[in-house]
PDB file of C-alpha atoms in Angstrom:
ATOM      1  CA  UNK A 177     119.781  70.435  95.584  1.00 95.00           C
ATOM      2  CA  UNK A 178     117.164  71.271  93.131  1.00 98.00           C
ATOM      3  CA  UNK A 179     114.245  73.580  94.227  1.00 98.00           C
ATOM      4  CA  UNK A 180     111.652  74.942  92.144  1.00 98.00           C
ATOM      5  CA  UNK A 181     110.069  77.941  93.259  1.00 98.00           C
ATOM      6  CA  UNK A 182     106.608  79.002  91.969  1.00 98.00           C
ATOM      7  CA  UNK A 183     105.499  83.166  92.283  1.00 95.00           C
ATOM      8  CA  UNK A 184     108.787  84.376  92.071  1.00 94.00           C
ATOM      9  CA  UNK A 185     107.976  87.297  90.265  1.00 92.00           C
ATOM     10  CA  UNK A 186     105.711  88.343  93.235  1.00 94.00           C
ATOM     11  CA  UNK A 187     106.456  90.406  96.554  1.00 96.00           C
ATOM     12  CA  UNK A 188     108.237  86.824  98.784  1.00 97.00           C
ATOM     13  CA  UNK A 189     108.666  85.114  95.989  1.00 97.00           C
ATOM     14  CA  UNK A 190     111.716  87.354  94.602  1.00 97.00           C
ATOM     15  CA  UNK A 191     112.932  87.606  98.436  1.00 98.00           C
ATOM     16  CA  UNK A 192     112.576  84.011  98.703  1.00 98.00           C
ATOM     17  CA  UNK A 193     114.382  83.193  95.685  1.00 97.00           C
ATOM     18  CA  UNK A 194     117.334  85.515  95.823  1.00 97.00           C
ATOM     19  CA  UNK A 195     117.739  83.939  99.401  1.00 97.00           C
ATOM     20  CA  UNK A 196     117.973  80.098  97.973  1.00 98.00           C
ATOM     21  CA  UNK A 197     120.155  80.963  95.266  1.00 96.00           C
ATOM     22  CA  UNK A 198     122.715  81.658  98.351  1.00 96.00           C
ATOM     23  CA  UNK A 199     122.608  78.189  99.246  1.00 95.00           C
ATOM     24  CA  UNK A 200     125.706  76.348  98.071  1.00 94.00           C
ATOM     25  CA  UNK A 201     124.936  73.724  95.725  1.00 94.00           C
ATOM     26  CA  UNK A 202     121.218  74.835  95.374  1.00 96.00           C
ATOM     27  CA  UNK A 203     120.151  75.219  91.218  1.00 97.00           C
ATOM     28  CA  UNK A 204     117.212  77.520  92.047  1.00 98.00           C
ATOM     29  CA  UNK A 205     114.189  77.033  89.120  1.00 97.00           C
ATOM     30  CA  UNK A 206     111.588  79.723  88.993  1.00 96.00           C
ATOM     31  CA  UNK A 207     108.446  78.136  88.082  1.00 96.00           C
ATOM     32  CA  UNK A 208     104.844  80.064  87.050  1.00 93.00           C
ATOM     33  CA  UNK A 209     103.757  82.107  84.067  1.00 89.00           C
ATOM     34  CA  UNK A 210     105.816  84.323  82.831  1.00 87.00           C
ATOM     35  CA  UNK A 211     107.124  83.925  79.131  1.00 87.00           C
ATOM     36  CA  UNK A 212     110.914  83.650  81.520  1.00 89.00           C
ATOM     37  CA  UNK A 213     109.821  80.603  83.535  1.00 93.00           C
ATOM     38  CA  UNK A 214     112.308  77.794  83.628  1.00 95.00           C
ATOM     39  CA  UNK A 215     108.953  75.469  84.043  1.00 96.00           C
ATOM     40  CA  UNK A 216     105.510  76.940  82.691  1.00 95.00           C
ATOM     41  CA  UNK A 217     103.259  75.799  85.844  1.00 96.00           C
ATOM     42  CA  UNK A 218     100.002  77.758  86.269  1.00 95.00           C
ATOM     43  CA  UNK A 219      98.503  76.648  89.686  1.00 95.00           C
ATOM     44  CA  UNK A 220      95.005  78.735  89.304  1.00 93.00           C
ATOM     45  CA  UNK A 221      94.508  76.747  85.523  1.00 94.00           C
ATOM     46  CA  UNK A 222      95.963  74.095  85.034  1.00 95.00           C
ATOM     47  CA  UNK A 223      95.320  70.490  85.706  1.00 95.00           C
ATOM     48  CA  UNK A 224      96.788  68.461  88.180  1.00 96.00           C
ATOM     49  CA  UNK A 225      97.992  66.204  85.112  1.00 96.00           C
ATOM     50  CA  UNK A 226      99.431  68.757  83.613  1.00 96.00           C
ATOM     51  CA  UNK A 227     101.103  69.959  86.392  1.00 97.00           C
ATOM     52  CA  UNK A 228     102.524  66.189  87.439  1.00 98.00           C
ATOM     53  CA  UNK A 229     104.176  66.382  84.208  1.00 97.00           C
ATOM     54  CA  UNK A 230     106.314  69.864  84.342  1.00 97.00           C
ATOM     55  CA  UNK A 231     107.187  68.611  87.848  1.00 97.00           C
ATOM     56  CA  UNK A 232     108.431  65.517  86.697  1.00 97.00           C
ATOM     57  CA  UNK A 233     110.754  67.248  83.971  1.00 97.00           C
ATOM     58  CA  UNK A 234     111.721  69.553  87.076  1.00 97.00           C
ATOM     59  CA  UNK A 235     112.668  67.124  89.431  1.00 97.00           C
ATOM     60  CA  UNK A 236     112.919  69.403  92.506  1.00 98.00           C
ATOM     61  CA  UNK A 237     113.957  68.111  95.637  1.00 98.00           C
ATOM     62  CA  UNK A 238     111.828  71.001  96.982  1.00 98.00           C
ATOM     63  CA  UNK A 239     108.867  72.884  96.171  1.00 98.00           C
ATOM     64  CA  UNK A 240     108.169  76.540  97.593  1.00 98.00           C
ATOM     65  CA  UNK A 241     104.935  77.906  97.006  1.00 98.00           C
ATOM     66  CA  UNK A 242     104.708  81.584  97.279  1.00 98.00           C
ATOM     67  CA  UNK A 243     102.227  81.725  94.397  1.00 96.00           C
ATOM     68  CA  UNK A 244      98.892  83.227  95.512  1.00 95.00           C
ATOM     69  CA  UNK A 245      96.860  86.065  95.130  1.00 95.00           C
ATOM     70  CA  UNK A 246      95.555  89.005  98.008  1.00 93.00           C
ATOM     71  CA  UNK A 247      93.211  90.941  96.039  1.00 92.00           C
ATOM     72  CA  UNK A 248      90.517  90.235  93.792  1.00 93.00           C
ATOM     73  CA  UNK A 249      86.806  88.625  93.647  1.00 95.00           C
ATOM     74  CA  UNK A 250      86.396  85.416  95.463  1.00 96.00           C
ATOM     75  CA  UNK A 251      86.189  82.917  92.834  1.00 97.00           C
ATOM     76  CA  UNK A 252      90.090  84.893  91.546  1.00 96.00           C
ATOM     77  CA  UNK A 253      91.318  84.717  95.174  1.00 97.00           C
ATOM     78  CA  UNK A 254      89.716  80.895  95.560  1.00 97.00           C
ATOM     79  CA  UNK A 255      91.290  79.882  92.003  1.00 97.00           C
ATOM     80  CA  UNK A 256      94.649  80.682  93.422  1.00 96.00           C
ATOM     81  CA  UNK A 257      94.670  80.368  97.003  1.00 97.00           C
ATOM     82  CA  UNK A 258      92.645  77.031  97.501  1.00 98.00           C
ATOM     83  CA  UNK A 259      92.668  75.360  94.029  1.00 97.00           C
ATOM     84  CA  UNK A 260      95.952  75.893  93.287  1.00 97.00           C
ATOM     85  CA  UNK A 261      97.889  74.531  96.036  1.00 98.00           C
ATOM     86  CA  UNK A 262      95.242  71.626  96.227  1.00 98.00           C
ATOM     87  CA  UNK A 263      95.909  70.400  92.424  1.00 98.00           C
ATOM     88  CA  UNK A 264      99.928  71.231  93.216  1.00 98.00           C
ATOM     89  CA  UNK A 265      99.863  68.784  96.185  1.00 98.00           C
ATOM     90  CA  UNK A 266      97.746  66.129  93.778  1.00 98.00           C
ATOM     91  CA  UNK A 267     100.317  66.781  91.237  1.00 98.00           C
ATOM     92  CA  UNK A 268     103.183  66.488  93.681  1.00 98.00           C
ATOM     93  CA  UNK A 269     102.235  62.823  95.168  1.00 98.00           C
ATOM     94  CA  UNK A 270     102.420  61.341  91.137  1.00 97.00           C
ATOM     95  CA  UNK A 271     105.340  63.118  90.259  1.00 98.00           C
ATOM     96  CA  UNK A 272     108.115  64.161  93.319  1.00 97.00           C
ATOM     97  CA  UNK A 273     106.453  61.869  96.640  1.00 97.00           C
ATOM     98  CA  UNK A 274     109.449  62.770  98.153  1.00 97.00           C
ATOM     99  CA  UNK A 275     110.041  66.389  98.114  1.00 98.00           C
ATOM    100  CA  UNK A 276     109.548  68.482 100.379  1.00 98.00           C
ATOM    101  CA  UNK A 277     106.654  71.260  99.949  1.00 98.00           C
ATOM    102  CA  UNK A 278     107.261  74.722 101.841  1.00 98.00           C
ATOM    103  CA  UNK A 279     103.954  76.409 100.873  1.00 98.00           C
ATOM    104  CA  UNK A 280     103.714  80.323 102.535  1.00 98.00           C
ATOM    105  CA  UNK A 281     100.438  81.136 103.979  1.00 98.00           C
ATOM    106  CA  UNK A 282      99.052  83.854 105.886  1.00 98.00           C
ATOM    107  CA  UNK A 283      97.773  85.003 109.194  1.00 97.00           C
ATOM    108  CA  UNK A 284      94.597  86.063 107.989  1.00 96.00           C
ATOM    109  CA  UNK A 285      93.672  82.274 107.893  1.00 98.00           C
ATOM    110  CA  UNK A 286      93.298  83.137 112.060  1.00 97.00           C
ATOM    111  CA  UNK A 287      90.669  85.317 111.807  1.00 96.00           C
ATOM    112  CA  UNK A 288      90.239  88.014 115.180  1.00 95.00           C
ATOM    113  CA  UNK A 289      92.816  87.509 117.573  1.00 94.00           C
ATOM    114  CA  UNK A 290      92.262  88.579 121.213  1.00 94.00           C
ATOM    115  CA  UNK A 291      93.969  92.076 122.361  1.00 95.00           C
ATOM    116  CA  UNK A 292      97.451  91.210 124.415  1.00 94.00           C
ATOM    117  CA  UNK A 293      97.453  87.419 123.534  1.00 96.00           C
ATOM    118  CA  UNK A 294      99.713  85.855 120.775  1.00 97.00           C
ATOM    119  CA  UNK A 295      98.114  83.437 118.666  1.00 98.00           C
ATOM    120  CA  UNK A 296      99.499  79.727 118.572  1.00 98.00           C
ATOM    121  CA  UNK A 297      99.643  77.475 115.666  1.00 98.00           C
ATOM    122  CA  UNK A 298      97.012  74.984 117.268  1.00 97.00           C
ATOM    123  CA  UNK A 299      94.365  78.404 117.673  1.00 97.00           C
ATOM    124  CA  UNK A 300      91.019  77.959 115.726  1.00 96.00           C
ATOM    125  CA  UNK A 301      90.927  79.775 112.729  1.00 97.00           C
ATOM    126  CA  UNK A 302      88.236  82.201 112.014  1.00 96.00           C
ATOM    127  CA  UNK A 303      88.881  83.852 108.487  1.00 96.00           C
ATOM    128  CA  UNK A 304      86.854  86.491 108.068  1.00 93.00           C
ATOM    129  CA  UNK A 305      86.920  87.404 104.618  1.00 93.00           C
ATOM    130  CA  UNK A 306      87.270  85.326 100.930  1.00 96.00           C
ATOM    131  CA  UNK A 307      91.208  85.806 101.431  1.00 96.00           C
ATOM    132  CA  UNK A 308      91.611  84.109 105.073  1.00 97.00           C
ATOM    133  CA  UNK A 309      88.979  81.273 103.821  1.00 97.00           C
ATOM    134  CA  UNK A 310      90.750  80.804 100.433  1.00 98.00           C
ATOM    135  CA  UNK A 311      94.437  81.123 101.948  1.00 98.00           C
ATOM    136  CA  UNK A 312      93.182  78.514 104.887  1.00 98.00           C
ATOM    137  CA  UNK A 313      91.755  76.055 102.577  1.00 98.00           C
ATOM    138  CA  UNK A 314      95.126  76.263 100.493  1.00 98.00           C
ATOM    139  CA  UNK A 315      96.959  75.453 103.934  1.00 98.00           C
ATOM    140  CA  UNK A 316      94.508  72.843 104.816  1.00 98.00           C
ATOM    141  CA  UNK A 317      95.474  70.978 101.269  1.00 98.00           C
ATOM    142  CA  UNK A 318      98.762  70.800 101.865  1.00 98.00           C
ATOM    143  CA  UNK A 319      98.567  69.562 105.620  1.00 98.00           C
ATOM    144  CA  UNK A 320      96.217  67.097 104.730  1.00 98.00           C
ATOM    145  CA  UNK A 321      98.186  66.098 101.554  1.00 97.00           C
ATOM    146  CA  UNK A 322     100.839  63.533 103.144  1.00 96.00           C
ATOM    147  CA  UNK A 323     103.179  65.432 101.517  1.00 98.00           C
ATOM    148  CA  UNK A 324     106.770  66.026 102.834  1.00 97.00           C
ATOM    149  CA  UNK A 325     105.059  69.406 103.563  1.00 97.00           C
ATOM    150  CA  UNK A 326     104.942  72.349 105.917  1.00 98.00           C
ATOM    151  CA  UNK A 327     103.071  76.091 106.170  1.00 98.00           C
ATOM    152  CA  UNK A 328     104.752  78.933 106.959  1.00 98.00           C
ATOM    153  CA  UNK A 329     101.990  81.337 107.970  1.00 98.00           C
ATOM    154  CA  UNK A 330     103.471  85.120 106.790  1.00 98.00           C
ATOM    155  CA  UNK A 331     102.173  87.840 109.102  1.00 97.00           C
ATOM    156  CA  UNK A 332     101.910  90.954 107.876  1.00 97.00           C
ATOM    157  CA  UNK A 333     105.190  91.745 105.220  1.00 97.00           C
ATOM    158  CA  UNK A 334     107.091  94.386 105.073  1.00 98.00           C
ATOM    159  CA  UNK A 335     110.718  95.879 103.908  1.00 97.00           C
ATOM    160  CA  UNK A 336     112.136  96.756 100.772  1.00 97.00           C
ATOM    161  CA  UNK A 337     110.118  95.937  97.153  1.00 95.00           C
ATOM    162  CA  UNK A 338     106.853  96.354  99.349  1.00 96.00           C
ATOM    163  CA  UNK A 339     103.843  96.559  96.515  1.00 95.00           C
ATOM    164  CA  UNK A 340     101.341  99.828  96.433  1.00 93.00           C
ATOM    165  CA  UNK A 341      98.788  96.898  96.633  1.00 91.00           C
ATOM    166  CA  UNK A 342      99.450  96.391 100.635  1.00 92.00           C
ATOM    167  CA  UNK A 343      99.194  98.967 102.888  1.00 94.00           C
ATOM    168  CA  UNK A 344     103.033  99.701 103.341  1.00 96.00           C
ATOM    169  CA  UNK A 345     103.933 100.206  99.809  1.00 96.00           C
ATOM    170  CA  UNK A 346     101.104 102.161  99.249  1.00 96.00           C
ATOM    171  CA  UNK A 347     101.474 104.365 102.047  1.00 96.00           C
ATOM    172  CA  UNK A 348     105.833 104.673 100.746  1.00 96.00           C
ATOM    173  CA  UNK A 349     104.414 105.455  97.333  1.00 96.00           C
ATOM    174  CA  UNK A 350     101.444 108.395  98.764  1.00 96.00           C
ATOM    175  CA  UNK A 351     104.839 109.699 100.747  1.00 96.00           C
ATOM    176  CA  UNK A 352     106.716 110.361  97.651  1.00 95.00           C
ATOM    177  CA  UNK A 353     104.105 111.759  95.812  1.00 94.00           C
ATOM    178  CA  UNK A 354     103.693 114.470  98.290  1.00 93.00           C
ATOM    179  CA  UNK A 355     107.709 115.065  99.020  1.00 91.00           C
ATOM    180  CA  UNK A 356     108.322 117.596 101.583  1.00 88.00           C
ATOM    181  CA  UNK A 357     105.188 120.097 100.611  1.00 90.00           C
ATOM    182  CA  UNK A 358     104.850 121.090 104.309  1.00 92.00           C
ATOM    183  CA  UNK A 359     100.602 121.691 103.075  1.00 92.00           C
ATOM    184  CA  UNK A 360     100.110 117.992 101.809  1.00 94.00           C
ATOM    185  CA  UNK A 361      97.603 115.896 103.129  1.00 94.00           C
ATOM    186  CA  UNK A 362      97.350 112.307 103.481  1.00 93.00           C
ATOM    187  CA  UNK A 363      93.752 111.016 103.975  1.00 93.00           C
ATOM    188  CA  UNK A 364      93.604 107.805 105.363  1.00 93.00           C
ATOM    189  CA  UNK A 365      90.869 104.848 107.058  1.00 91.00           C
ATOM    190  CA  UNK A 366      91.102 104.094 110.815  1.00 92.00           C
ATOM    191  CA  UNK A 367      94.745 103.249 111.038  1.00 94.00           C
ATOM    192  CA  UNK A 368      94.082 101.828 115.001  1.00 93.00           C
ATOM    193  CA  UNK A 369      93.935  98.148 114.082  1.00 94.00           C
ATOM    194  CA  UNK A 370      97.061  96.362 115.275  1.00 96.00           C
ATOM    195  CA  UNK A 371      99.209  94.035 113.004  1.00 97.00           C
ATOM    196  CA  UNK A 372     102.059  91.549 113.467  1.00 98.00           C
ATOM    197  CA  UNK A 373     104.425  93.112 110.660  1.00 98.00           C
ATOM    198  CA  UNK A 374     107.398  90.939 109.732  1.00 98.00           C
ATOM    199  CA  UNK A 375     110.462  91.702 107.281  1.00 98.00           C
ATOM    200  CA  UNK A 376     109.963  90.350 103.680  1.00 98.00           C
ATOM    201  CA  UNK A 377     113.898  89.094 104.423  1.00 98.00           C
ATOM    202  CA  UNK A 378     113.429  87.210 107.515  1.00 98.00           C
ATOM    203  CA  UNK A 379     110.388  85.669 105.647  1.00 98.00           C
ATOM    204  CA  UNK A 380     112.565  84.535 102.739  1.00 98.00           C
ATOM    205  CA  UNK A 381     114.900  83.469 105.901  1.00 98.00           C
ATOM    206  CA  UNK A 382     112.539  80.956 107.442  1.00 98.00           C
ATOM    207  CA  UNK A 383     111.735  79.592 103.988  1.00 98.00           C
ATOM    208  CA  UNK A 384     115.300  78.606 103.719  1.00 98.00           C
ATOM    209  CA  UNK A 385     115.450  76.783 106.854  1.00 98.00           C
ATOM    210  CA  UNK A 386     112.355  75.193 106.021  1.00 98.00           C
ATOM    211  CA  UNK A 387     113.238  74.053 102.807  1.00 98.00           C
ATOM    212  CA  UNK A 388     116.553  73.006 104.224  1.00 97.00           C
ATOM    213  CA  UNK A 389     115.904  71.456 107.474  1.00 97.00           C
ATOM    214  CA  UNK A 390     116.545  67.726 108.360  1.00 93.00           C
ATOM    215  CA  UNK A 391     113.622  65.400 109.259  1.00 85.00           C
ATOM    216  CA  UNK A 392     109.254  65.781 109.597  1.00 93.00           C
ATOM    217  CA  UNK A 393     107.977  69.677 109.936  1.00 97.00           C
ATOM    218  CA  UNK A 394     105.192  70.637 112.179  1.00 98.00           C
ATOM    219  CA  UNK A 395     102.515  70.856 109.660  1.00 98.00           C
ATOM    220  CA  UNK A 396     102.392  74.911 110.087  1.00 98.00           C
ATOM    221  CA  UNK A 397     104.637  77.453 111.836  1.00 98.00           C
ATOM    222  CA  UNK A 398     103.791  80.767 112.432  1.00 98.00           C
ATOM    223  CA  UNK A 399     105.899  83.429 110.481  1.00 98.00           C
ATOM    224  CA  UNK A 400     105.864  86.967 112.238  1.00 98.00           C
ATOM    225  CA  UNK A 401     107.669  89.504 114.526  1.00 98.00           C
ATOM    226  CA  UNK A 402     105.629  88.414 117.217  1.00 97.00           C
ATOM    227  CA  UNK A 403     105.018  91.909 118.160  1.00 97.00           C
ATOM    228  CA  UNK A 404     101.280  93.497 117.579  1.00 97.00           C
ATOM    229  CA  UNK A 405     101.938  97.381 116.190  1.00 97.00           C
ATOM    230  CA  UNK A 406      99.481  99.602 115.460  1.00 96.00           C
ATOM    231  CA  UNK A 407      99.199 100.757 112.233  1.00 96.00           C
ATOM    232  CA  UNK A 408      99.452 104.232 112.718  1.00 96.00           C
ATOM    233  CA  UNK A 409     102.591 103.928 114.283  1.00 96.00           C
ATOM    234  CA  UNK A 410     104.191 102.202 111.014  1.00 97.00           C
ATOM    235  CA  UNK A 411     102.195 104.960 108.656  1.00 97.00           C
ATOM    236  CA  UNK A 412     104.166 107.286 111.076  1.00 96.00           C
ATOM    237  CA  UNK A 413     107.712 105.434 110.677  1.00 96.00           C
ATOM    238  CA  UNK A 414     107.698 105.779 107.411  1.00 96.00           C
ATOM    239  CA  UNK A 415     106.535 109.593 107.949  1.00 96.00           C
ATOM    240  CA  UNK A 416     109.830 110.347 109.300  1.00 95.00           C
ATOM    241  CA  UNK A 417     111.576 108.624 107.174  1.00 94.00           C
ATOM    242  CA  UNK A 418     110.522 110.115 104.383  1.00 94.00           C
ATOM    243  CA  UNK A 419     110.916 113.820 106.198  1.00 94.00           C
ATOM    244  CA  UNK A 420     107.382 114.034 105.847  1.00 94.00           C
ATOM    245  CA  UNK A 421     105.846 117.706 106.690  1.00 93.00           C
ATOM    246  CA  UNK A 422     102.394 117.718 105.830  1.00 94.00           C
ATOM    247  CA  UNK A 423      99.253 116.035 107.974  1.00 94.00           C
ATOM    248  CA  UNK A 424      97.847 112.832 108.344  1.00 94.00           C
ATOM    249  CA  UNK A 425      94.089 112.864 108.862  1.00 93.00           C
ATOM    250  CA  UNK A 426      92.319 109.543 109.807  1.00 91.00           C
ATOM    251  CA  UNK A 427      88.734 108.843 108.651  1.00 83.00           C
ATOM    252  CA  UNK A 428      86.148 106.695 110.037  1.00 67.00           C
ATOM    253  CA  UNK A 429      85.873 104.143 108.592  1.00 62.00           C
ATOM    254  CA  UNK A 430      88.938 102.367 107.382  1.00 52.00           C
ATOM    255  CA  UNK A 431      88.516  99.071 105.707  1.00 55.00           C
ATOM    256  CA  UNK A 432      86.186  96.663 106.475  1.00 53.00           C
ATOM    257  CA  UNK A 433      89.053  93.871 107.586  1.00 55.00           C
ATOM    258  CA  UNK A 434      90.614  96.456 110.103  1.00 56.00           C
ATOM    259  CA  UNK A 435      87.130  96.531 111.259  1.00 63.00           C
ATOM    260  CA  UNK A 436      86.714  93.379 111.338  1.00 83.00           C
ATOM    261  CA  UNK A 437      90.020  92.260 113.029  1.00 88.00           C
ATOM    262  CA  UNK A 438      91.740  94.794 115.076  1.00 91.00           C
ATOM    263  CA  UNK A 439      94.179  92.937 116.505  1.00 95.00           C
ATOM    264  CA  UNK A 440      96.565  90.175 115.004  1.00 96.00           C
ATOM    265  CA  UNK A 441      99.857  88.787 116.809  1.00 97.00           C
ATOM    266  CA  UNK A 442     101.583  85.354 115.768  1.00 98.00           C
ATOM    267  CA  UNK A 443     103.760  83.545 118.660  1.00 98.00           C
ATOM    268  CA  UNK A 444     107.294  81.979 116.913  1.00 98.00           C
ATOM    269  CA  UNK A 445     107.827  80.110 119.734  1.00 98.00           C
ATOM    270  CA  UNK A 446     107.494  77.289 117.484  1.00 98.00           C
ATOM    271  CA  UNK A 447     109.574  78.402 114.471  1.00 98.00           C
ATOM    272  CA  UNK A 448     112.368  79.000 116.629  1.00 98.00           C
ATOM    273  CA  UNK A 449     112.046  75.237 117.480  1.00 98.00           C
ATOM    274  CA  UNK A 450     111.660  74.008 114.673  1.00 98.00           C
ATOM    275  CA  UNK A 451     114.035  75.604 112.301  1.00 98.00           C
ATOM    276  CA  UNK A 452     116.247  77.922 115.050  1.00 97.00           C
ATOM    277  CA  UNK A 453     114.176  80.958 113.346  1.00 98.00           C
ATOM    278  CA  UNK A 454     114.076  84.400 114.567  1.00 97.00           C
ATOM    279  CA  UNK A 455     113.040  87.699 113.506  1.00 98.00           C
ATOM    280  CA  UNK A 456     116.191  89.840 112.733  1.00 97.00           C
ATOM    281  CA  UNK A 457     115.050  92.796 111.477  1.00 98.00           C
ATOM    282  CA  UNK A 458     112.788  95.462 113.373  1.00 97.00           C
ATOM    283  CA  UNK A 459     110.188  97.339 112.042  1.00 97.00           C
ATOM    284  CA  UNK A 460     112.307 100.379 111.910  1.00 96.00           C
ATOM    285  CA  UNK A 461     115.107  98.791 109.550  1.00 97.00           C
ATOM    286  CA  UNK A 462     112.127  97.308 107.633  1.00 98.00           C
ATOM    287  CA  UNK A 463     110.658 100.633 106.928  1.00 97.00           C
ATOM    288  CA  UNK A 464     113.788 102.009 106.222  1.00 97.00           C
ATOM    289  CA  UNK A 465     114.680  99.296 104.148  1.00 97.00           C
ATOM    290  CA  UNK A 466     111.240 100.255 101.917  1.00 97.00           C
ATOM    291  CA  UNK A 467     111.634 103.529 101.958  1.00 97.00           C
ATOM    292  CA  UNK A 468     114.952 103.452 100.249  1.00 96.00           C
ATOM    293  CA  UNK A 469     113.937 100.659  98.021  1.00 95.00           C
ATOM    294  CA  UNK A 470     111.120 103.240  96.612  1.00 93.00           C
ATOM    295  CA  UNK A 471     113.894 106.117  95.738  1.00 87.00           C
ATOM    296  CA  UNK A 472     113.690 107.218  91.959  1.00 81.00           C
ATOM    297  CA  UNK A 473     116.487 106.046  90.364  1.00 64.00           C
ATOM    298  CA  UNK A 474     120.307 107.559  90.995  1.00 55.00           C
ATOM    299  CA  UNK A 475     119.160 108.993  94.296  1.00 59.00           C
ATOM    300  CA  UNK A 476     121.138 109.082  97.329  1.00 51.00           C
ATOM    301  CA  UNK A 477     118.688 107.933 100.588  1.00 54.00           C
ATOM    302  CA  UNK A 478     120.631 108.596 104.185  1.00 51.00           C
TER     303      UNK A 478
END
């Protein structure tokens, strides 16, 4: 089986990757940028045409998308986010009809979610920022594409390789910066908002199974632990795990999303149905798993 994975240099992209080249008989292609891609494919640039054609020297039996960006100005996060996977799905119909297209997604495509309720698949979608809209019109072009295609929508990721850009890897990185100085400080926003965190590995799981399972998808499947936490109590995991000794002082405000949408909580119901998919890892191996992954070099981590 050939699959051709574009963003694997990014956060689930590598996960995703290193998961697939497990499979036996899969010949795993990384696809995107980098000077080191098997197939130069830029998704935010380059034209459909273009595309068609690197995907036609490919020939991938499957196509995983976990190219995308989370930060930036709107018309960076639209490039990526909404035009990309649009012109991928144009190239895909010319080039590779029949493969199948796993393209990863996100839960802020839902927007506010209601306190106590998990959201479905078939919820409205309220984005409430230029990275929901952009990441929702990327899913919409795939589901609309009648492509062999299906979204996984990622909760909120977490586990070992974590970037400082997210909240997790940031918070790892502030952690081991201040090392057991029992005066340090950390000075953070509102950390109240609750979030549906989900291991980076049981992402890179479900990908798998979707890329691998018989027959028609359900156009989306949610991607999550199905478990709301509050974020305070994962900056305070990762607290202990680090042996942490110093305070943590919250100011009003925090960001403008947490704000915005306090609560956020995926039901897998359907994932579970779909591809047998569950969650394996909870949030306390995940932050574990992170912490570790951020030790300097040579160092033993209990």
């Amino acid at each position: 089986m050939r699959i051709l994975v574009l963003g694997r240099t990014g956060y689930l992209g590598a996960h995703v990757a290193d998961r697939l080249r497990a499979l036996p008989g899969a010949r795993v292609f990384d696809g995107g940028r980098s000077p080191g891609a098997d197939f130069g494919i830029d998704l935010a640039a380059d034209p459909p045409q273009r595309m068609a054609a690197v995907l036609a020297a490919a020939a991938p039996d499957a196509v995983v998308n976990c190219a995308g960006a989370t930060g930036g100005d709107a018309v960076t996060l639209a490039e990526a986010n909404a035009r990309g996977p649009a012109a991928l799905c144009a190239a895909l119909r010319e080039a590779a009809p029949a493969a199948r297209l796993v393209h990863l997604g996100s839960a802020a495509e839902y927007g506010p979610g209601t306190p106590g309720t998990r959201v479905t698949e078939s919820a409205a979608t309220h984005p409430v920022g230029p990275y929901g809209a952009t990441k929702l019109a990327g899913t919409l072009a795939v589901t609309a594409s009648g492509l062999d295609g299906v979204v996984l929508r990622v909760g909120n990721p977490v586990g070992p390789g974590a970037p400082t850009s997210g909240l997790p890897g940031r918070i790892a990185a502030l952690l081991r910066e201040a090392g057991p100085d029992p005066e340090a400080v950390l000075r953070l926003g509102d950390l109240s908002a609750h979030r549906d965190f989900v291991d980076v590995r049981d992402v890179a799981h479900a990908a798998v199974l979707a890329v691998t399972a018989p027959g028609p998808l359900p156009p989306v499947l949610n991607i999550g632990a199905g478990r709301a936490v509050a974020v305070r109590e994962l900056v305070r995991g990762l607290a202990e795990r680090a042996g942490f000794r110093g305070r943590i002082e919250e100011e009003a405000p925090g960001s403008a999303r947490s704000a915005q949408v306090s609560w956020q909580c995926s039901d897998v119901t359907a994932a579970a149905e779909a591809l047998g998919w569950h969650p394996a890892h909870p949030l306390g191996d995940s932050l574990a798993a992170l912490w570790a992954a951020t030790a300097p070099a040579g160092t033993l981590t209990p």
